[in-house]
Coordinates of C-alpha atoms in Angstrom, one line a residue:
M62 CA 55.8 -81.9 51.1
D63 CA 53.0 -83.2 52.7
F64 CA 50.1 -84.0 50.4
E65 CA 47.6 -80.8 52.1
Q66 CA 50.3 -78.8 50.4
K67 CA 49.5 -80.2 46.6
L68 CA 45.7 -79.4 46.3
N69 CA 44.9 -78.1 43.6
I70 CA 43.7 -74.4 43.7
D71 CA 40.6 -74.8 40.6
D72 CA 39.1 -77.3 42.9
Y73 CA 37.8 -74.4 45.5
R74 CA 36.5 -72.3 42.4
Y75 CA 33.0 -71.4 41.7
I76 CA 31.0 -68.9 39.6
L77 CA 30.0 -65.9 41.9
P78 CA 27.5 -63.5 40.0
E79 CA 28.7 -59.9 40.4
E80 CA 25.1 -59.6 41.4
R81 CA 25.4 -61.8 44.3
I82 CA 28.0 -60.0 46.1
A83 CA 26.8 -57.0 48.6
W84 CA 27.7 -53.9 48.4
Y85 CA 25.7 -52.5 51.5
P86 CA 24.3 -54.2 54.5
L87 CA 20.9 -55.0 55.4
P88 CA 19.2 -52.6 58.2
D89 CA 19.1 -54.4 60.6
R90 CA 22.6 -56.6 61.3
D91 CA 20.7 -59.6 62.2
M92 CA 18.2 -60.1 59.8
S93 CA 20.7 -61.7 57.4
K94 CA 20.5 -65.3 56.1
L95 CA 21.8 -68.1 58.1
L96 CA 22.6 -71.3 56.2
L97 CA 22.6 -74.1 58.6
M98 CA 24.7 -77.4 57.2
Y99 CA 24.7 -79.7 60.4
Q100 CA 25.3 -83.5 59.9
G101 CA 25.4 -82.8 56.2
K102 CA 22.5 -81.1 56.0
L103 CA 21.5 -77.8 55.0
S104 CA 18.9 -75.5 55.7
T105 CA 17.9 -71.6 56.0
C106 CA 17.4 -69.8 59.3
L107 CA 17.7 -66.2 60.3
F108 CA 20.8 -64.9 62.2
R109 CA 18.5 -64.3 64.7
D110 CA 17.7 -67.6 65.4
L111 CA 21.4 -68.3 66.2
P112 CA 20.8 -68.4 69.7
T113 CA 18.2 -72.0 69.6
L114 CA 21.2 -73.1 66.8
L115 CA 23.8 -73.4 68.8
P116 CA 25.2 -76.9 71.1
S117 CA 24.5 -76.4 74.7
G118 CA 27.0 -74.8 76.4
S119 CA 28.7 -73.7 73.3
L120 CA 31.9 -71.2 73.8
L121 CA 31.7 -68.7 71.3
L122 CA 35.1 -67.0 70.4
F123 CA 35.0 -63.1 68.9
N124 CA 38.0 -61.6 67.8
D125 CA 37.4 -58.4 68.8
T126 CA 39.9 -56.2 66.7
R127 CA 38.4 -52.6 65.6
V128 CA 38.9 -51.4 61.8
I129 CA 41.0 -48.2 61.5
R130 CA 40.1 -45.5 58.7
A131 CA 43.1 -47.3 57.0
R132 CA 42.9 -45.1 53.6
M133 CA 44.1 -41.7 53.5
L134 CA 43.0 -39.2 50.4
F135 CA 45.7 -36.7 49.3
R136 CA 45.8 -34.3 45.9
K137 CA 49.0 -33.3 44.5
E138 CA 49.3 -29.4 43.3
T139 CA 48.7 -31.1 40.1
G140 CA 45.3 -32.4 40.8
A141 CA 46.3 -36.0 41.0
R142 CA 45.0 -38.2 43.7
I143 CA 47.4 -40.4 45.6
E144 CA 46.0 -42.6 48.2
I145 CA 48.2 -43.9 50.9
F146 CA 46.4 -46.9 52.7
F147 CA 48.2 -47.9 55.7
L148 CA 49.2 -51.4 56.4
N149 CA 51.7 -51.9 59.5
P150 CA 53.3 -50.1 61.7
V151 CA 57.5 -49.6 61.8
E152 CA 58.2 -46.3 63.9
P153 CA 58.3 -45.5 66.5
S154 CA 56.9 -49.3 67.2
H155 CA 55.7 -52.4 65.3
D156 CA 53.0 -52.9 68.2
H157 CA 49.8 -51.3 66.9
E158 CA 48.5 -50.7 70.0
V159 CA 51.6 -47.9 71.1
A160 CA 52.1 -47.2 67.0
F161 CA 48.0 -45.5 67.8
A162 CA 49.0 -43.8 70.9
S163 CA 52.2 -42.1 69.9
G164 CA 52.4 -38.7 68.2
S165 CA 54.2 -36.9 65.6
P166 CA 56.5 -38.8 63.4
A167 CA 55.9 -42.2 62.3
V168 CA 56.9 -44.6 59.6
W169 CA 54.4 -46.9 57.9
E170 CA 54.2 -49.9 55.6
C171 CA 51.4 -48.8 53.2
I172 CA 50.1 -49.1 49.9
I173 CA 50.4 -46.4 47.8
G174 CA 47.5 -45.7 45.1
N175 CA 48.3 -43.9 41.9
A176 CA 51.9 -44.5 43.0
R177 CA 53.4 -43.6 39.0
R178 CA 51.8 -39.8 39.9
W179 CA 54.1 -39.7 43.4
K180 CA 57.5 -40.0 42.6
E181 CA 58.9 -37.5 45.5
G182 CA 58.1 -34.5 47.2
D183 CA 55.8 -34.2 50.2
L184 CA 52.3 -34.7 50.6
T185 CA 49.8 -32.4 52.9
L186 CA 46.3 -32.8 53.9
Q187 CA 44.8 -30.1 56.5
F188 CA 41.9 -31.2 58.2
S189 CA 40.3 -30.7 61.7
C190 CA 40.9 -32.8 64.7
E191 CA 39.3 -32.9 67.5
G192 CA 38.4 -29.2 66.9
V193 CA 42.3 -28.5 66.4
S194 CA 43.4 -27.2 62.7
T195 CA 45.6 -30.1 61.9
T196 CA 48.3 -30.5 59.2
L197 CA 49.4 -34.1 57.8
R198 CA 52.7 -34.8 55.8
A199 CA 53.6 -37.7 54.1
R200 CA 57.0 -38.4 52.6
L201 CA 58.1 -41.9 50.2
A202 CA 60.8 -43.2 52.5
E203 CA 60.9 -46.3 50.7
K204 CA 59.9 -47.6 47.3
G205 CA 58.8 -51.4 47.4
H206 CA 57.3 -53.7 45.1
S207 CA 53.7 -54.5 46.5
S208 CA 54.1 -52.2 49.2
S209 CA 56.4 -49.1 50.6
R210 CA 57.0 -47.0 53.5
V211 CA 55.7 -43.8 54.4
A212 CA 57.5 -41.4 56.6
L213 CA 54.4 -39.2 58.5
S214 CA 54.7 -35.9 60.6
W215 CA 51.8 -33.6 61.7
E216 CA 51.2 -31.0 63.9
P217 CA 50.4 -30.7 66.4
A218 CA 52.7 -33.3 67.1
T219 CA 51.3 -34.4 70.1
M220 CA 48.4 -35.9 69.0
P221 CA 48.1 -39.6 68.7
L222 CA 48.1 -41.1 65.4
A223 CA 44.8 -42.9 66.0
S224 CA 42.9 -39.4 66.3
I225 CA 44.5 -38.5 62.7
L226 CA 43.3 -41.8 61.0
E227 CA 39.9 -41.3 63.0
A228 CA 39.7 -37.7 61.6
A229 CA 41.4 -37.6 57.9
G230 CA 40.9 -41.6 57.6
H231 CA 38.6 -43.4 55.2
I232 CA 37.4 -47.0 56.3
P233 CA 38.5 -49.3 53.8
L234 CA 35.9 -50.9 52.2
P235 CA 36.8 -54.4 50.4
P236 CA 38.0 -54.1 46.8
Y237 CA 35.1 -56.2 45.1
I238 CA 32.7 -53.5 47.2
N239 CA 32.9 -50.9 44.2
R240 CA 31.6 -47.8 45.2
E241 CA 33.6 -44.9 47.7
D242 CA 33.0 -45.4 51.9
E243 CA 29.2 -43.3 52.8
P244 CA 29.0 -42.5 56.5
D245 CA 27.1 -45.9 57.7
D246 CA 29.9 -47.7 57.0
N247 CA 32.1 -46.0 59.8
I248 CA 29.4 -47.9 61.6
R249 CA 27.6 -50.7 59.9
Y250 CA 31.7 -52.2 58.5
Q251 CA 32.4 -52.6 62.4
T252 CA 31.5 -55.2 65.1
V253 CA 29.8 -54.3 68.5
Y254 CA 32.4 -55.2 70.4
A255 CA 35.3 -54.1 68.3
R256 CA 37.7 -52.9 70.8
H257 CA 41.2 -52.6 69.8
D258 CA 42.6 -50.5 66.4
G259 CA 44.7 -52.6 64.2
S260 CA 42.6 -54.1 61.3
V261 CA 42.5 -53.2 57.9
A262 CA 39.1 -54.9 57.2
A263 CA 36.9 -56.3 59.5
P264 CA 35.9 -59.8 60.6
T265 CA 32.9 -60.1 58.5
A266 CA 31.0 -62.9 60.5
G267 CA 31.2 -60.9 63.5
L268 CA 28.8 -58.1 61.8
H269 CA 25.9 -59.7 62.3
F270 CA 25.7 -59.6 65.9
T271 CA 23.8 -57.3 67.9
P272 CA 23.8 -55.9 71.6
Q273 CA 20.8 -57.9 72.2
M274 CA 22.0 -60.7 70.6
L275 CA 24.8 -61.1 72.8
A276 CA 23.1 -60.8 75.7
T277 CA 20.2 -63.4 74.5
L278 CA 23.4 -66.1 74.0
A279 CA 24.6 -65.4 77.5
E280 CA 20.7 -65.7 78.9
N281 CA 20.9 -69.1 76.9
G282 CA 24.0 -70.4 78.7
V283 CA 25.9 -69.5 75.9
E284 CA 29.7 -68.4 76.6
Q285 CA 31.9 -66.0 75.2
A286 CA 35.7 -65.3 74.8
K287 CA 38.2 -62.5 72.8
I288 CA 41.1 -62.9 70.9
T289 CA 42.6 -60.2 68.7
L290 CA 43.8 -60.6 65.3
H291 CA 44.8 -57.6 63.4
V292 CA 43.5 -58.3 59.9
G293 CA 45.4 -57.2 56.9
A294 CA 45.0 -56.5 53.6
G295 CA 46.7 -59.8 52.8
T296 CA 42.7 -61.7 53.0
F297 CA 42.1 -60.5 49.8
K298 CA 44.9 -62.2 48.1
P299 CA 44.1 -64.8 46.0
V300 CA 45.9 -68.0 45.4
T301 CA 46.8 -67.4 41.8
S302 CA 49.2 -70.4 41.8
K303 CA 48.0 -73.8 40.6
E304 CA 49.0 -75.4 43.8
I305 CA 48.9 -74.2 47.2
S306 CA 52.4 -74.8 48.0
T307 CA 53.4 -72.2 46.1
H308 CA 51.5 -69.7 48.1
V309 CA 52.7 -66.9 50.5
M310 CA 50.1 -66.8 53.2
H311 CA 50.3 -63.4 54.9
K312 CA 51.1 -62.3 58.4
E313 CA 49.0 -60.9 60.6
E314 CA 49.5 -59.9 64.2
I315 CA 47.9 -61.5 67.6
I316 CA 46.9 -61.0 70.7
I317 CA 45.8 -63.9 73.7
R318 CA 45.0 -62.8 77.2
R319 CA 45.5 -64.4 80.4
E320 CA 41.3 -64.8 80.8
L321 CA 40.9 -66.5 77.3
L322 CA 43.0 -69.3 78.3
E323 CA 41.7 -69.4 81.6
K324 CA 38.3 -69.5 80.0
L325 CA 39.1 -72.4 77.6
I326 CA 40.8 -74.6 80.2
S327 CA 37.4 -74.5 82.6
H328 CA 35.2 -74.8 78.8
K329 CA 34.4 -78.5 78.1
S330 CA 31.4 -78.2 75.7
P331 CA 31.8 -77.0 72.0
V332 CA 34.3 -74.0 71.1
I333 CA 32.6 -72.2 68.2
P334 CA 34.9 -69.3 66.6
V335 CA 33.0 -66.4 65.0
G336 CA 35.2 -65.7 61.5
T337 CA 38.1 -67.3 60.1
T338 CA 40.3 -64.6 61.7
S339 CA 38.8 -66.7 65.2
V340 CA 39.8 -69.8 63.9
R341 CA 43.7 -68.8 62.6
S342 CA 44.4 -67.3 65.9
I343 CA 43.1 -69.9 68.6
E344 CA 44.6 -72.7 66.1
S345 CA 48.0 -70.5 66.0
L346 CA 48.0 -70.3 70.1
Y347 CA 47.4 -73.9 70.1
W348 CA 50.6 -75.0 68.1
Y349 CA 52.7 -72.2 69.7
G350 CA 51.7 -73.6 73.2
V351 CA 52.4 -77.3 71.8
R352 CA 56.5 -75.8 70.7
V353 CA 56.1 -74.8 74.4
F354 CA 55.1 -78.0 76.1
Q355 CA 57.4 -80.5 74.4
G356 CA 60.2 -77.7 75.3
K357 CA 61.4 -76.9 71.9
E358 CA 61.4 -73.6 73.2
A359 CA 60.8 -71.3 76.5
L360 CA 57.7 -69.3 76.7
S361 CA 58.1 -65.6 75.6
A362 CA 55.9 -62.9 75.7
R363 CA 56.4 -62.3 71.9
F364 CA 56.2 -65.5 69.6
T365 CA 55.5 -66.5 65.7
V366 CA 53.7 -69.4 64.2
Q367 CA 54.3 -70.5 60.8
Q368 CA 52.5 -71.2 57.5
W369 CA 53.3 -74.8 57.0
E370 CA 54.3 -75.7 61.0
P371 CA 51.4 -77.9 62.0
Y372 CA 51.5 -80.0 59.0
H373 CA 54.9 -81.7 60.2
Y374 CA 53.3 -83.2 63.4
G375 CA 51.9 -86.6 63.1
A376 CA 49.2 -87.7 65.2
S377 CA 51.0 -89.0 68.3
E378 CA 52.8 -85.4 68.3
R379 CA 49.3 -83.9 69.1
P380 CA 48.9 -83.1 72.9
D381 CA 45.5 -82.5 74.3
A382 CA 44.6 -79.0 73.7
S383 CA 43.4 -78.3 77.4
T384 CA 46.9 -79.8 78.3
V385 CA 48.4 -77.5 76.1
F386 CA 46.5 -74.1 77.5
S387 CA 47.1 -75.7 81.1
H388 CA 50.7 -75.5 80.4
L389 CA 50.6 -72.0 78.8
L390 CA 48.7 -70.4 81.3
E391 CA 50.7 -72.1 84.2
Q392 CA 54.0 -70.6 82.4
M393 CA 52.0 -66.7 82.0
R394 CA 51.5 -67.0 85.7
E395 CA 55.1 -67.9 86.9
Q396 CA 56.3 -65.0 84.2
N397 CA 53.6 -62.7 85.4
L398 CA 52.1 -61.9 81.9
N399 CA 48.6 -61.1 81.3
A400 CA 49.3 -61.4 77.4
L401 CA 50.7 -62.8 74.6
H402 CA 51.9 -61.0 71.7
G403 CA 52.8 -63.1 68.3
T404 CA 52.7 -63.2 64.5
T405 CA 50.6 -65.8 62.9
S406 CA 51.1 -67.1 59.3
L407 CA 49.6 -70.0 59.3
I408 CA 47.2 -71.6 56.5
I409 CA 44.2 -74.0 57.0
V410 CA 43.7 -76.4 53.9
P411 CA 41.5 -79.1 53.4
G412 CA 43.9 -82.6 55.6
Y413 CA 44.2 -79.8 58.2
R414 CA 43.3 -81.8 62.0
F415 CA 41.8 -79.1 63.9
A416 CA 43.0 -78.7 67.3
V417 CA 40.6 -76.1 69.3
T418 CA 37.5 -75.1 66.7
D419 CA 34.4 -77.6 67.0
G420 CA 32.6 -75.5 64.6
L421 CA 32.3 -72.4 62.9
I422 CA 30.6 -69.2 62.0
T423 CA 31.2 -67.3 59.0
N424 CA 30.7 -65.3 55.6
F425 CA 30.6 -67.2 51.9
H426 CA 33.9 -66.3 51.1
Q427 CA 35.6 -65.7 47.2
P428 CA 36.3 -68.4 45.0
A429 CA 40.0 -69.8 45.5
S430 CA 40.9 -67.8 48.4
T431 CA 42.7 -69.4 51.5
L432 CA 39.4 -68.4 53.7
L433 CA 36.9 -70.9 51.6
L434 CA 40.0 -73.0 52.1
L435 CA 39.3 -73.1 55.7
V436 CA 36.3 -73.9 55.4
A437 CA 36.6 -76.7 53.0
A438 CA 39.0 -78.5 56.2
L439 CA 36.7 -77.9 58.8
T440 CA 33.6 -78.8 56.1
G441 CA 35.3 -81.5 53.7
N442 CA 33.5 -81.4 50.2
N443 CA 30.4 -80.5 51.5
W444 CA 31.1 -76.6 51.0
K445 CA 30.5 -77.0 47.8
R446 CA 27.0 -78.1 48.5
A447 CA 26.4 -75.3 50.7
Y448 CA 27.6 -72.6 48.0
E449 CA 25.1 -73.9 45.8
Y450 CA 22.1 -74.4 47.9
A451 CA 23.3 -70.6 48.5
L452 CA 23.4 -69.7 45.1
E453 CA 20.2 -71.2 44.3
N454 CA 18.2 -70.1 47.5
G455 CA 19.3 -65.9 47.4
F456 CA 21.9 -65.8 49.7
R457 CA 24.1 -62.6 49.9
F458 CA 28.0 -63.0 49.2
L459 CA 30.9 -61.6 50.7
S460 CA 31.8 -59.0 53.6
Y461 CA 28.2 -57.3 53.8
G462 CA 26.6 -60.7 52.9
D463 CA 24.8 -63.4 54.3
A464 CA 26.2 -65.8 57.1
C465 CA 26.7 -69.6 57.4
L466 CA 26.8 -72.1 60.9
F467 CA 28.8 -74.9 60.1
L468 CA 28.7 -77.6 63.2
K469 CA 30.6 -80.4 63.9
T470 CA 28.5 -81.2 67.2
K471 CA 24.9 -81.8 68.1
A472 CA 22.6 -78.9 67.6
A473 CA 20.8 -77.2 70.6
P474 CA 17.0 -78.3 70.3

């Protein structure tokens, strides 16, 4: 294995006091603190300063996934509470958009809370959905080690699953926010540009943006593009092994639309993803494109990128990103494809050579997490200085916390 895969995860731990974890967002999205790191220097700004800090002509890449109300709470006749946490659709389709638009029945891969109290029998939940009395039934179809398959049915059967979840589900706050979800979370744990249902965790760097800021960025010449990665529960999975080589990275669904490729090809200034999910998405697209460009496989509407795939390429085997994206776009036009659907298990750790990413807007991440490793891959050991600075200067951590702007290129005046 390459040296990147032999990293000692203990080198990426830090002490995070519990009181520094933000359980609630600030009243105003853009009033969070923003830690700026540029040319090794650290400074404290407000997030609303962002339009003045970005390099001129930057392209911000947003993940426009939408968090689903993935937690469903049932009560058995005995009074025991069973939680069903929706992860991925199995039937009638593995595609999130198709699954959410479909009526009864359905099968989903789920995490079962209090599973020992649910070994057999149906769970039933009654509620009002779009003004109609609705009954949802859940049956344990296949028990697994970390997740299980649950068969669902509901009446009226024509009601789409998206409406069922919206009416009876709960927002899946991260496990480190030790409280039940509240009505405000339905709005605040969602980006203002969220469009496509499918995530069980928010792409939290985007939670700081407001419609007014997006307009100001456009007025300042900062371009914006969208990509979709449906964030899975694996994003919270800690790295428990000492060496990263034995960690199995979670798989997530990504969707790339033709207009994104067109914008990437025409754009010549820095590309700055908003959030680690946007980084994984765009870098995964590049590596899939490399395979197609080098003739290793034909373009397909569905693709996959493996965990360690990029680390087997030498510098001479890495074509320019613009060349790769131009080839992909040409192939999509020839096949009349408007979008590519894929899955990625890509892990980005120190030693990774970024193909597209020139900077990063992100929140502060948990110790020894794959998200922190991605930040370290971009910043080197400077991540330690940044996190020490944040702890010393009152920054709030994790999903509802403050943000960082890491720049590899010259900042705007």
